[in-house]
Amino acid sequence: MIRVAIVEDHELVRLGVRMVLARSRRYTVVAETAQSKDLDTLVRQRDAQLVLLDHALSDGPGVDAAARLKQAIPTVKILIVTGEASSTLVKDAFRAGADGFLLKEGKGEELLRAMDAVMAGTRYLSPRLGGAGVAPH
C-alpha cells in the first residue's frame, strides 16, 4: 500500500479524500494536517510516499510548501489539489517540484487516476487544464 499524507485546511475536504482512498486497495492515509508547517518532519515520521497538497492553505501557498518539501525529501511525490485553475499556478507548481496538479472539481476516480499517474512517474494535469491528464515535462 502506498502511504499518503493529506495537507488540506478544510476538514470536510480531508474527510472526502479519506473516503475516496478508503475504497482503494492501493492507498492508505498515514497523516493529515491543516497546515504546511513542519510538513517535511511529518512526511518523514509517517514515511509518506505521496502528499496530497492543497494550494490555498492558511499558513501559505501550497506551491511554496511543495518547493520546501521537494528540497528536503526529493523522492516524495506531490499532487497539488486545488480549486484554482490558472496556467500561472500550474507552471509555478511544476516548477516548485509538484508531480501533478488536480482540480477539486474532479470526481473521486480522477483523484485515484492522478495518484496512480504520479506514483508511476508521470506528471498529471487535470484534463480541463491540459487535455488528457498528462502534463509535458
MMTF fields as JSON, N, C-alpha, C and O atoms, coordinates in Angstrom:
{
  "mmtfVersion": "1.0.0",
  "mmtfProducer": "UNKNOWN",
  "numBonds": 547,
  "numAtoms": 548,
  "numGroups": 137,
  "numChains": 1,
  "numModels": 1,
  "chainsPerModel": [1],
  "groupsPerChain": [137],
  "chainIdList": ["A"],
  "bondAtomList": [4, 2, 8, 6, 12, 10, 16, 14, 20, 18, 24, 22, 28, 26, 32, 30, 36, 34, 40, 38, 44, 42, 48, 46, 52, 50, 56, 54, 60, 58, 64, 62, 68, 66, 72, 70, 76, 74, 80, 78, 84, 82, 88, 86, 92, 90, 96, 94, 100, 98, 104, 102, 108, 106, 112, 110, 116, 114, 120, 118, 124, 122, 128, 126, 132, 130, 136, 134, 140, 138, 144, 142, 148, 146, 152, 150, 156, 154, 160, 158, 164, 162, 168, 166, 172, 170, 176, 174, 180, 178, 184, 182, 188, 186, 192, 190, 196, 194, 200, 198, 204, 202, 208, 206, 212, 210, 216, 214, 220, 218, 224, 222, 228, 226, 232, 230, 236, 234, 240, 238, 244, 242, 248, 246, 252, 250, 256, 254, 260, 258, 264, 262, 268, 266, 272, 270, 276, 274, 280, 278, 284, 282, 288, 286, 292, 290, 296, 294, 300, 298, 304, 302, 308, 306, 312, 310, 316, 314, 320, 318, 324, 322, 328, 326, 332, 330, 336, 334, 340, 338, 344, 342, 348, 346, 352, 350, 356, 354, 360, 358, 364, 362, 368, 366, 372, 370, 376, 374, 380, 378, 384, 382, 388, 386, 392, 390, 396, 394, 400, 398, 404, 402, 408, 406, 412, 410, 416, 414, 420, 418, 424, 422, 428, 426, 432, 430, 436, 434, 440, 438, 444, 442, 448, 446, 452, 450, 456, 454, 460, 458, 464, 462, 468, 466, 472, 470, 476, 474, 480, 478, 484, 482, 488, 486, 492, 490, 496, 494, 500, 498, 504, 502, 508, 506, 512, 510, 516, 514, 520, 518, 524, 522, 528, 526, 532, 530, 536, 534, 540, 538, 544, 542],
  "bondOrderList": [1, 1, 1, 1, 1, 1, 1, 1, 1, 1, 1, 1, 1, 1, 1, 1, 1, 1, 1, 1, 1, 1, 1, 1, 1, 1, 1, 1, 1, 1, 1, 1, 1, 1, 1, 1, 1, 1, 1, 1, 1, 1, 1, 1, 1, 1, 1, 1, 1, 1, 1, 1, 1, 1, 1, 1, 1, 1, 1, 1, 1, 1, 1, 1, 1, 1, 1, 1, 1, 1, 1, 1, 1, 1, 1, 1, 1, 1, 1, 1, 1, 1, 1, 1, 1, 1, 1, 1, 1, 1, 1, 1, 1, 1, 1, 1, 1, 1, 1, 1, 1, 1, 1, 1, 1, 1, 1, 1, 1, 1, 1, 1, 1, 1, 1, 1, 1, 1, 1, 1, 1, 1, 1, 1, 1, 1, 1, 1, 1, 1, 1, 1, 1, 1, 1, 1],
  "groupList": [{"groupName": "MET", "atomNameList": ["N", "CA", "C", "O"], "elementList": ["N", "C", "C", "O"], "formalChargeList": [0, 0, 0, 0], "bondAtomList": [1, 0, 2, 1, 3, 2], "bondOrderList": [1, 1, 2], "singleLetterCode": "M", "chemCompType": "L-PEPTIDE LINKING"}, {"groupName": "ILE", "atomNameList": ["N", "CA", "C", "O"], "elementList": ["N", "C", "C", "O"], "formalChargeList": [0, 0, 0, 0], "bondAtomList": [1, 0, 2, 1, 3, 2], "bondOrderList": [1, 1, 2], "singleLetterCode": "I", "chemCompType": "L-PEPTIDE LINKING"}, {"groupName": "ARG", "atomNameList": ["N", "CA", "C", "O"], "elementList": ["N", "C", "C", "O"], "formalChargeList": [0, 0, 0, 0], "bondAtomList": [1, 0, 2, 1, 3, 2], "bondOrderList": [1, 1, 2], "singleLetterCode": "R", "chemCompType": "L-PEPTIDE LINKING"}, {"groupName": "VAL", "atomNameList": ["N", "CA", "C", "O"], "elementList": ["N", "C", "C", "O"], "formalChargeList": [0, 0, 0, 0], "bondAtomList": [1, 0, 2, 1, 3, 2], "bondOrderList": [1, 1, 2], "singleLetterCode": "V", "chemCompType": "L-PEPTIDE LINKING"}, {"groupName": "ALA", "atomNameList": ["N", "CA", "C", "O"], "elementList": ["N", "C", "C", "O"], "formalChargeList": [0, 0, 0, 0], "bondAtomList": [1, 0, 2, 1, 3, 2], "bondOrderList": [1, 1, 2], "singleLetterCode": "A", "chemCompType": "L-PEPTIDE LINKING"}, {"groupName": "GLU", "atomNameList": ["N", "CA", "C", "O"], "elementList": ["N", "C", "C", "O"], "formalChargeList": [0, 0, 0, 0], "bondAtomList": [1, 0, 2, 1, 3, 2], "bondOrderList": [1, 1, 2], "singleLetterCode": "E", "chemCompType": "L-PEPTIDE LINKING"}, {"groupName": "ASP", "atomNameList": ["N", "CA", "C", "O"], "elementList": ["N", "C", "C", "O"], "formalChargeList": [0, 0, 0, 0], "bondAtomList": [1, 0, 2, 1, 3, 2], "bondOrderList": [1, 1, 2], "singleLetterCode": "D", "chemCompType": "L-PEPTIDE LINKING"}, {"groupName": "HIS", "atomNameList": ["N", "CA", "C", "O"], "elementList": ["N", "C", "C", "O"], "formalChargeList": [0, 0, 0, 0], "bondAtomList": [1, 0, 2, 1, 3, 2], "bondOrderList": [1, 1, 2], "singleLetterCode": "H", "chemCompType": "L-PEPTIDE LINKING"}, {"groupName": "LEU", "atomNameList": ["N", "CA", "C", "O"], "elementList": ["N", "C", "C", "O"], "formalChargeList": [0, 0, 0, 0], "bondAtomList": [1, 0, 2, 1, 3, 2], "bondOrderList": [1, 1, 2], "singleLetterCode": "L", "chemCompType": "L-PEPTIDE LINKING"}, {"groupName": "GLY", "atomNameList": ["N", "CA", "C", "O"], "elementList": ["N", "C", "C", "O"], "formalChargeList": [0, 0, 0, 0], "bondAtomList": [1, 0, 2, 1, 3, 2], "bondOrderList": [1, 1, 2], "singleLetterCode": "G", "chemCompType": "PEPTIDE LINKING"}, {"groupName": "SER", "atomNameList": ["N", "CA", "C", "O"], "elementList": ["N", "C", "C", "O"], "formalChargeList": [0, 0, 0, 0], "bondAtomList": [1, 0, 2, 1, 3, 2], "bondOrderList": [1, 1, 2], "singleLetterCode": "S", "chemCompType": "L-PEPTIDE LINKING"}, {"groupName": "TYR", "atomNameList": ["N", "CA", "C", "O"], "elementList": ["N", "C", "C", "O"], "formalChargeList": [0, 0, 0, 0], "bondAtomList": [1, 0, 2, 1, 3, 2], "bondOrderList": [1, 1, 2], "singleLetterCode": "Y", "chemCompType": "L-PEPTIDE LINKING"}, {"groupName": "THR", "atomNameList": ["N", "CA", "C", "O"], "elementList": ["N", "C", "C", "O"], "formalChargeList": [0, 0, 0, 0], "bondAtomList": [1, 0, 2, 1, 3, 2], "bondOrderList": [1, 1, 2], "singleLetterCode": "T", "chemCompType": "L-PEPTIDE LINKING"}, {"groupName": "GLN", "atomNameList": ["N", "CA", "C", "O"], "elementList": ["N", "C", "C", "O"], "formalChargeList": [0, 0, 0, 0], "bondAtomList": [1, 0, 2, 1, 3, 2], "bondOrderList": [1, 1, 2], "singleLetterCode": "Q", "chemCompType": "L-PEPTIDE LINKING"}, {"groupName": "LYS", "atomNameList": ["N", "CA", "C", "O"], "elementList": ["N", "C", "C", "O"], "formalChargeList": [0, 0, 0, 0], "bondAtomList": [1, 0, 2, 1, 3, 2], "bondOrderList": [1, 1, 2], "singleLetterCode": "K", "chemCompType": "L-PEPTIDE LINKING"}, {"groupName": "PRO", "atomNameList": ["N", "CA", "C", "O"], "elementList": ["N", "C", "C", "O"], "formalChargeList": [0, 0, 0, 0], "bondAtomList": [1, 0, 2, 1, 3, 2], "bondOrderList": [1, 1, 2], "singleLetterCode": "P", "chemCompType": "L-PEPTIDE LINKING"}, {"groupName": "PHE", "atomNameList": ["N", "CA", "C", "O"], "elementList": ["N", "C", "C", "O"], "formalChargeList": [0, 0, 0, 0], "bondAtomList": [1, 0, 2, 1, 3, 2], "bondOrderList": [1, 1, 2], "singleLetterCode": "F", "chemCompType": "L-PEPTIDE LINKING"}],
  "groupTypeList": [0, 1, 2, 3, 4, 1, 3, 5, 6, 7, 5, 8, 3, 2, 8, 9, 3, 2, 0, 3, 8, 4, 2, 10, 2, 2, 11, 12, 3, 3, 4, 5, 12, 4, 13, 10, 14, 6, 8, 6, 12, 8, 3, 2, 13, 2, 6, 4, 13, 8, 3, 8, 8, 6, 7, 4, 8, 10, 6, 9, 15, 9, 3, 6, 4, 4, 4, 2, 8, 14, 13, 4, 1, 15, 12, 3, 14, 1, 8, 1, 3, 12, 9, 5, 4, 10, 10, 12, 8, 3, 14, 6, 4, 16, 2, 4, 9, 4, 6, 9, 16, 8, 8, 14, 5, 9, 14, 9, 5, 5, 8, 8, 2, 4, 0, 6, 4, 3, 0, 4, 9, 12, 2, 11, 8, 10, 15, 2, 8, 9, 9, 4, 9, 3, 4, 15, 7],
  "groupIdList": [1, 2, 3, 4, 5, 6, 7, 8, 9, 10, 11, 12, 13, 14, 15, 16, 17, 18, 19, 20, 21, 22, 23, 24, 25, 26, 27, 28, 29, 30, 31, 32, 33, 34, 35, 36, 37, 38, 39, 40, 41, 42, 43, 44, 45, 46, 47, 48, 49, 50, 51, 52, 53, 54, 55, 56, 57, 58, 59, 60, 61, 62, 63, 64, 65, 66, 67, 68, 69, 70, 71, 72, 73, 74, 75, 76, 77, 78, 79, 80, 81, 82, 83, 84, 85, 86, 87, 88, 89, 90, 91, 92, 93, 94, 95, 96, 97, 98, 99, 100, 101, 102, 103, 104, 105, 106, 107, 108, 109, 110, 111, 112, 113, 114, 115, 116, 117, 118, 119, 120, 121, 122, 123, 124, 125, 126, 127, 128, 129, 130, 131, 132, 133, 134, 135, 136, 137],
  "secStructList": [7, 3, 3, 3, 3, 3, 3, 7, 1, 7, 2, 2, 2, 2, 2, 2, 2, 2, 2, 2, 2, 2, 6, 7, 1, 1, 3, 3, 3, 3, 3, 3, 3, 1, 1, 7, 6, 6, 2, 2, 2, 2, 2, 2, 2, 2, 6, 7, 1, 3, 3, 3, 3, 3, 1, 3, 3, 6, 6, 3, 3, 2, 2, 2, 2, 2, 2, 2, 2, 2, 2, 2, 7, 6, 6, 7, 3, 3, 3, 3, 3, 3, 1, 7, 7, 7, 2, 2, 2, 2, 2, 2, 2, 2, 2, 2, 6, 7, 1, 3, 3, 3, 3, 6, 6, 1, 7, 2, 2, 2, 2, 2, 2, 2, 2, 2, 2, 2, 2, 6, 6, 7, 7, 3, 3, 7, 2, 2, 2, 2, 1, 1, 1, 5, 7, 7, 7],
  "xCoordList": [0.845, 0.0, 0.881, 1.905, 0.459, 1.179, 0.688, -0.514, 1.639, 1.353, 1.169, 2.039, 0.017, -0.4, -0.556, -1.093, -0.072, -0.323, -1.245, -1.039, -2.253, -3.197, -2.927, -2.949, -2.674, -2.444, -3.546, -3.481, -4.537, -5.751, -6.335, -6.525, -6.622, -7.104, -8.613, -9.113, -9.343, -10.775, -11.044, -10.804, -11.541, -11.782, -12.737, -12.538, -13.755, -14.728, -14.069, -14.398, -13.153, -12.439, -11.534, -11.469, -10.839, -9.998, -10.838, -10.42, -12.006, -12.9, -13.286, -13.268, -13.631, -13.996, -12.847, -13.055, -11.648, -10.477, -10.249, -9.997, -10.335, -10.188, -11.201, -10.869, -12.434, -13.477, -13.153, -13.348, -12.669, -12.284, -11.147, -11.18, -10.148, -8.988, -9.329, -8.687, -10.32, -10.728, -11.297, -11.265, -11.818, -12.361, -11.262, -11.519, -10.05, -8.942, -8.094, -7.903, -7.6, -6.693, -5.236, -4.33, -5.007, -3.642, -3.091, -1.876, -3.976, -3.54, -4.043, -5.133, -3.224, -3.637, -3.191, -2.065, -4.068, -3.751, -2.983, -3.468, -1.769, -0.932, -0.759, -0.273, -1.158, -1.019, -1.988, -2.313, -2.44, -3.294, -2.874, -2.51, -2.933, -2.664, -3.386, -3.667, -3.679, -4.347, -3.34, -3.713, -2.067, -1.043, 0.204, 0.45, 0.977, 2.203, 3.409, 4.488, 3.216, 4.3, 4.815, 4.035, 6.121, 6.766, 6.312, 6.316, 5.924, 5.448, 6.536, 6.254, 7.767, 8.847, 9.039, 9.303, 8.912, 9.036, 7.897, 8.127, 6.677, 5.518, 5.674, 5.397, 6.113, 6.285, 7.342, 7.169, 8.421, 9.474, 8.981, 9.191, 8.324, 7.846, 6.854, 6.877, 5.997, 4.945, 5.341, 4.572, 6.534, 7.06, 6.087, 5.855, 5.521, 4.583, 5.34, 6.423, 4.753, 5.34, 4.71, 5.328, 3.478, 2.712, 2.024, 1.424, 2.117, 1.464, 0.415, 0.718, -0.831, -1.905, -1.929, -2.253, -1.589, -1.308, -2.226, -2.172, -3.064, -3.913, -3.018, -1.976, -3.428, -2.625, -2.926, -2.01, -4.194, -4.6, -4.683, -5.748, -3.55, -3.504, -3.464, -3.026, -3.907, -3.954, -2.564, -2.412, -1.554, -0.203, 0.703, 1.926, 0.098, 0.892, 0.534, -0.195, 1.047, 0.734, 1.293, 2.414, 0.509, 0.953, 2.157, 2.974, 2.278, 3.429, 4.722, 5.73, 4.693, 5.875, 6.181, 7.34, 5.136, 5.316, 5.872, 6.712, 5.411, 5.907, 7.401, 8.158, 7.821, 9.241, 10.09, 11.148, 9.628, 10.374, 10.438, 11.482, 9.301, 9.243, 10.132, 10.847, 10.106, 10.945, 12.426, 13.251, 12.76, 14.159, 14.587, 15.706, 13.704, 14.025, 13.964, 14.787, 12.975, 12.762, 12.482, 11.323, 13.525, 13.336, 12.539, 11.958, 12.507, 11.821, 10.313, 9.602, 9.814, 8.378, 7.64, 8.115, 6.482, 5.632, 4.619, 4.089, 4.357, 3.435, 2.378, 2.688, 1.12, -0.01, -0.707, -1.292, -0.645, -1.362, -2.842, -3.2, -3.69, -5.137, -5.756, -5.679, -6.371, -6.821, -8.077, -8.438, -8.72, -9.87, -9.467, -10.289, -8.226, -7.736, -7.24, -6.437, -7.736, -7.374, -6.709, -7.345, -5.447, -4.738, -3.472, -2.808, -3.145, -1.946, -0.691, 0.285, -0.704, 0.445, 0.662, 1.793, -0.415, -0.309, 0.186, 1.009, -0.309, 0.141, 1.645, 2.372, 2.109, 3.543, 4.358, 5.404, 3.874, 4.583, 4.643, 5.664, 3.55, 3.504, 4.529, 5.276, 4.563, 5.522, 6.96, 7.87, 7.154, 8.486, 8.942, 10.133, 8.005, 8.32, 8.594, 9.061, 8.303, 8.583, 7.362, 7.496, 6.16, 4.955, 4.995, 5.518, 4.446, 4.398, 3.052, 2.902, 2.083, 0.767, -0.042, 0.265, -1.092, -1.944, -3.38, -3.729, -4.2, -5.578, -6.546, -6.368, -7.574, -8.62, -9.611, -9.945, -10.076, -11.01, -12.369, -13.164, -12.641, -13.936, -14.055, -15.15, -12.967, -12.969, -13.684, -14.049, -13.874, -14.529, -13.48, -12.282, -13.944, -13.043, -12.174, -11.005, -12.743, -11.973, -10.813, -9.74, -11.026, -9.943, -8.827, -7.65, -9.181, -8.161, -7.292, -6.065, -7.926, -7.168, -6.317, -5.182, -6.853, -6.061, -4.851, -3.75, -5.062, -3.956, -2.892, -1.698, -3.318, -2.379, -1.607, -0.395, -2.316, -1.658, -0.61, 0.5, -0.958, -0.022, 1.218, 2.344, 1.008, 2.127, 3.032, 4.256, 2.44, 3.244, 3.977, 4.997, 3.46, 4.122, 5.198, 5.864, 5.359, 6.393, 5.935, 6.761, 4.625, 4.062, 3.476, 2.739, 3.804, 3.179, 1.699, 1.318, 0.872, -0.572, -1.064, -0.642, -1.97, -2.621, -4.096, -4.435, -4.972, -6.416, -6.769, -6.267, -7.626, -7.99, -8.483, -8.187, -9.222, -9.734, -8.604, -8.788, -7.444, -6.325, -5.329, -4.558, -5.352, -4.322, -4.644, -3.766, -5.846, -6.175, -6.349, -7.326, -5.409, -5.585, -5.121, -5.082, -4.774, -4.344, -2.875, -2.408, -2.107, -0.654, -0.039, -0.387, 0.867, 1.473, 2.825, 3.525, 3.194, 4.53, 5.593, 5.33, 6.777, 7.859, 8.584, 9.529],
  "yCoordList": [-1.191, 0.0, 1.242, 1.303, 2.218, 3.483, 4.38, 4.542, 4.956, 5.752, 7.219, 7.818, 7.792, 9.118, 10.076, 9.715, 11.301, 12.391, 13.399, 13.754, 13.854, 14.845, 16.176, 16.26, 17.213, 18.556, 19.446, 19.877, 19.708, 20.415, 21.105, 20.477, 22.405, 23.136, 23.026, 23.542, 22.382, 22.186, 20.739, 19.806, 20.578, 19.24, 18.417, 17.215, 19.055, 18.352, 17.776, 16.668, 18.523, 18.035, 16.866, 15.866, 16.989, 15.873, 14.606, 13.513, 14.765, 13.629, 12.995, 11.771, 13.811, 13.299, 12.552, 11.493, 13.09, 12.422, 11.089, 10.075, 11.087, 9.827, 8.788, 7.61, 9.22, 8.286, 7.696, 6.501, 8.51, 8.007, 7.003, 5.93, 7.354, 6.474, 5.19, 4.163, 5.232, 4.034, 2.967, 1.78, 3.385, 2.427, 1.807, 0.871, 2.321, 1.834, 0.856, 1.027, -0.144, -1.095, -0.707, -1.404, 0.409, 0.83, 1.884, 2.05, 2.602, 3.75, 3.672, 3.168, 4.182, 4.3, 5.665, 6.095, 6.333, 7.641, 7.422, 6.77, 7.981, 7.82, 9.12, 9.111, 10.246, 11.535, 12.537, 12.483, 13.453, 14.565, 15.799, 15.729, 16.932, 18.191, 19.313, 19.205, 20.378, 21.536, 22.606, 23.583, 22.424, 23.424, 22.753, 21.567, 23.54, 23.0, 23.115, 22.606, 23.78, 23.926, 22.544, 21.659, 22.376, 21.115, 19.922, 18.788, 20.174, 19.099, 18.057, 16.859, 18.504, 17.533, 16.59, 15.404, 17.1, 16.259, 15.24, 14.066, 15.684, 14.794, 13.695, 12.527, 14.066, 13.083, 12.054, 10.858, 12.516, 11.581, 10.66, 9.448, 11.241, 10.443, 9.371, 8.26, 9.691, 8.758, 7.974, 7.142, 8.237, 7.552, 7.65, 6.672, 8.848, 9.061, 9.075, 9.651, 8.437, 8.384, 9.409, 9.828, 9.81, 10.732, 11.745, 11.394, 13.02, 14.093, 14.729, 15.181, 14.763, 15.496, 16.866, 16.986, 17.889, 19.206, 20.263, 20.538, 20.852, 21.971, 23.165, 23.342, 23.975, 25.17, 26.297, 26.98, 26.492, 27.621, 27.183, 26.807, 27.239, 26.86, 28.111, 29.169, 27.995, 29.152, 29.669, 30.834, 28.814, 29.266, 29.494, 29.545, 29.631, 29.972, 29.13, 28.144, 29.52, 28.805, 27.383, 27.136, 26.47, 25.092, 24.955, 24.052, 25.843, 25.8, 26.024, 25.367, 26.941, 27.174, 25.944, 25.563, 25.332, 24.122, 22.992, 22.22, 22.887, 21.847, 22.028, 21.057, 23.257, 23.521, 23.149, 22.536, 23.518, 23.181, 21.671, 21.126, 21.0, 19.559, 18.821, 17.899, 19.203, 18.538, 18.76, 17.886, 19.923, 20.186, 19.292, 18.781, 19.105, 18.295, 16.797, 16.03, 16.38, 14.957, 14.816, 14.746, 14.775, 14.767, 13.573, 13.661, 12.477, 11.279, 11.283, 10.49, 12.15, 12.177, 12.704, 13.614, 12.124, 12.576, 13.567, 13.385, 14.623, 15.673, 15.896, 16.143, 15.804, 16.115, 17.335, 17.263, 18.458, 19.668, 19.438, 19.062, 19.664, 19.506, 20.847, 21.268, 21.52, 22.882, 23.208, 22.502, 24.271, 24.786, 25.882, 26.337, 26.308, 27.396, 26.849, 25.917, 27.45, 26.96, 28.063, 28.673, 28.312, 29.293, 28.673, 27.875, 29.046, 28.495, 28.916, 28.166, 30.092, 30.554, 29.667, 29.292, 29.335, 28.473, 27.076, 26.49, 26.553, 25.24, 25.268, 24.383, 26.273, 26.392, 26.526, 25.894, 27.356, 27.537, 26.232, 25.921, 25.468, 24.207, 23.215, 22.603, 23.057, 22.118, 22.612, 21.816, 23.906, 24.479, 24.238, 24.06, 24.232, 24.013, 22.548, 22.221, 21.669, 20.255, 19.367, 18.17, 19.932, 19.095, 18.074, 18.346, 16.916, 15.841, 15.794, 15.125, 16.504, 16.523, 17.703, 18.3, 18.033, 19.179, 18.76, 18.509, 18.688, 18.204, 19.265, 19.829, 19.528, 20.45, 19.722, 18.564, 20.381, 19.772, 19.48, 18.743, 20.036, 19.793, 18.379, 17.947, 17.671, 16.31, 15.33, 15.66, 14.125, 13.058, 12.22, 12.351, 11.36, 10.502, 9.631, 9.396, 9.149, 8.306, 9.092, 8.536, 10.382, 11.197, 11.367, 11.358, 11.522, 11.606, 10.349, 10.435, 9.196, 7.936, 7.815, 7.345, 8.236, 8.22, 9.128, 8.771, 10.309, 11.264, 10.694, 10.809, 10.086, 9.486, 8.341, 8.222, 7.497, 6.394, 6.916, 6.387, 7.949, 8.513, 9.065, 8.791, 9.831, 10.438, 9.355, 9.463, 8.321, 7.255, 6.437, 5.81, 6.444, 5.737, 6.599, 6.158, 7.825, 8.697, 9.586, 10.172, 9.694, 10.539, 11.799, 11.733, 12.945, 14.182, 14.155, 13.762, 14.578, 14.586, 16.017, 16.844, 16.305, 17.609, 17.368, 16.625, 17.995, 17.832, 18.081, 19.022, 17.241, 17.375, 18.771, 19.24, 19.441, 20.765, 21.776, 22.79, 21.491, 22.419, 22.033, 22.868, 20.764, 20.38, 19.201, 18.713, 18.735, 17.666, 16.313, 16.089, 15.408, 14.009, 13.637, 12.452, 14.597, 14.279, 14.08, 13.796, 14.219, 14.075, 15.412, 15.99, 15.897, 17.206, 17.037, 16.053, 18.003, 17.962, 18.247, 18.948, 17.715, 17.943, 19.207, 19.557],
  "zCoordList": [0.0, 0.0, 0.0, 0.68, -0.773, -0.852, 0.271, 0.483, 0.982, 2.17, 1.778, 1.145, 2.167, 1.72, 2.905, 3.952, 2.708, 3.66, 2.983, 1.823, 3.703, 3.186, 3.888, 5.116, 3.088, 3.624, 3.053, 1.901, 3.864, 3.435, 4.654, 5.696, 4.529, 5.698, 5.92, 6.92, 5.034, 5.228, 5.635, 4.869, 6.844, 7.389, 6.521, 6.344, 5.989, 5.166, 3.902, 3.48, 3.309, 2.124, 2.515, 1.8, 3.644, 4.113, 4.296, 3.915, 4.872, 5.078, 3.738, 3.603, 2.761, 1.444, 0.783, 0.19, 0.877, 0.299, 1.007, 0.356, 2.326, 3.082, 2.63, 2.497, 2.392, 1.968, 0.592, 0.373, -0.32, -1.643, -1.503, -2.105, -0.712, -0.564, 0.189, -0.028, 1.061, 1.798, 0.868, 1.192, -0.29, -1.261, -2.121, -2.878, -2.008, -2.817, -2.019, -0.815, -2.676, -2.027, -2.245, -1.788, -2.945, -3.274, -2.328, -2.225, -1.634, -0.838, 0.593, 0.863, 1.5, 2.896, 3.418, 3.165, 4.138, 4.711, 6.008, 6.933, 6.058, 7.246, 8.022, 9.153, 7.412, 8.09, 7.482, 6.296, 8.336, 7.904, 8.675, 9.848, 7.991, 8.656, 7.92, 6.727, 8.635, 8.044, 7.615, 6.965, 7.976, 7.661, 7.102, 7.323, 6.378, 5.789, 6.727, 6.427, 7.849, 8.822, 9.237, 9.59, 9.19, 9.585, 8.752, 9.233, 7.508, 6.641, 6.387, 6.372, 6.189, 5.937, 7.116, 6.919, 8.339, 9.53, 9.58, 9.867, 9.304, 9.309, 8.255, 8.529, 7.063, 5.982, 6.375, 6.138, 6.966, 7.406, 8.52, 8.47, 9.524, 10.663, 10.244, 10.775, 9.311, 8.886, 7.632, 7.15, 7.109, 5.923, 4.745, 4.035, 4.549, 3.439, 2.114, 2.005, 1.123, -0.205, -1.141, -2.12, -0.835, -1.667, -0.777, 0.239, -1.171, -0.427, -1.321, -2.425, -0.835, -1.492, -0.829, 0.353, -1.587, -1.019, -1.611, -2.81, -0.777, -1.202, -1.497, -0.865, -2.453, -2.745, -1.758, -1.3, -1.431, -0.594, 0.867, 1.357, 1.549, 2.961, 3.834, 3.383, 5.049, 5.94, 6.301, 6.668, 6.199, 6.571, 5.355, 5.488, 4.175, 2.996, 1.793, 1.908, 0.633, -0.602, -0.627, -0.182, -1.145, -1.284, -2.196, -2.013, -3.18, -4.086, -3.301, -3.562, -2.349, -1.506, -0.655, -0.491, -0.119, 0.685, -0.17, 0.293, -1.414, -2.32, -2.57, -2.552, -2.802, -3.05, -1.839, -1.985, -0.643, 0.581, 0.785, 1.142, 0.553, 0.763, -0.228, 0.163, -1.5, -2.51, -2.231, -2.5, -1.694, -1.346, -0.182, -0.168, 0.785, 1.958, 1.672, 2.172, 0.856, 0.565, -0.938, -1.347, -1.75, -3.209, -3.75, -4.832, -3.02, -3.527, -3.306, -3.924, -2.447, -2.179, -3.412, -4.092, -3.686, -4.783, -4.229, -3.133, -5.003, -4.56, -5.624, -6.789, -5.205, -6.068, -5.484, -4.403, -6.198, -5.777, -6.084, -7.2, -5.093, -5.251, -4.876, -3.721, -5.848, -5.618, -6.414, -7.356, -6.021, -6.758, -7.727, -8.522, -7.675, -8.528, -9.856, -9.903, -10.94, -12.269, -13.091, -13.95, -12.828, -13.642, -14.209, -13.547, -15.434, -16.064, -15.313, -15.271, -14.727, -13.943, -12.727, -12.421, -12.038, -10.861, -11.252, -10.55, -12.354, -12.825, -13.088, -12.636, -13.814, -14.116, -12.839, -12.692, -11.914, -10.641, -9.853, -9.239, -9.869, -9.128, -9.677, -8.913, -10.988, -11.578, -11.389, -11.154, -11.491, -11.267, -9.82, -9.564, -8.892, -7.472, -7.155, -6.064, -8.108, -7.885, -7.757, -7.504, -7.929, -7.877, -9.007, -10.087, -8.748, -9.739, -10.452, -11.475, -9.906, -10.52, -10.026, -8.994, -10.785, -10.477, -10.782, -11.936, -9.754, -9.87, -9.37, -8.29, -10.17, -9.735, -8.836, -9.09, -7.802, -6.856, -7.468, -6.884, -8.616, -9.254, -9.809, -10.171, -9.878, -10.419, -9.502, -8.374, -10.007, -9.241, -8.523, -8.777, -7.627, -6.87, -7.755, -7.448, -8.858, -9.776, -10.383, -10.614, -10.642, -11.198, -10.172, -10.532, -8.909, -7.867, -7.885, -7.833, -7.956, -7.983, -9.242, -9.172, -10.403, -11.646, -11.531, -11.952, -10.955, -10.792, -9.861, -10.136, -8.774, -7.824, -8.48, -8.302, -9.243, -9.939, -10.915, -10.979, -11.67, -12.651, -11.964, -12.381, -10.925, -10.193, -9.609, -9.681, -9.037, -8.444, -9.511, -9.223, -10.734, -11.835, -12.502, -13.438, -12.014, -12.563, -13.704, -14.405, -13.898, -14.956, -14.342, -13.358, -14.921, -14.45, -14.805, -15.908, -13.854, -14.078, -14.097, -13.288, -15.036, -15.112, -15.406, -16.327, -14.629, -14.836, -16.297, -16.911, -16.846, -18.258, -18.64, -19.739, -17.766, -18.102, -18.319, -18.993, -17.746, -17.884, -18.971, -19.443, -19.364, -20.332, -21.21, -21.922, -21.185, -22.106, -21.449, -20.735, -21.684, -21.333, -19.942, -19.608, -19.132, -17.779, -17.63, -16.527, -18.709, -18.631, -19.013, -20.043, -18.189, -18.433, -19.109, -18.871, -19.957, -20.552, -19.503, -18.526, -19.694, -18.742, -19.039, -18.333]
}
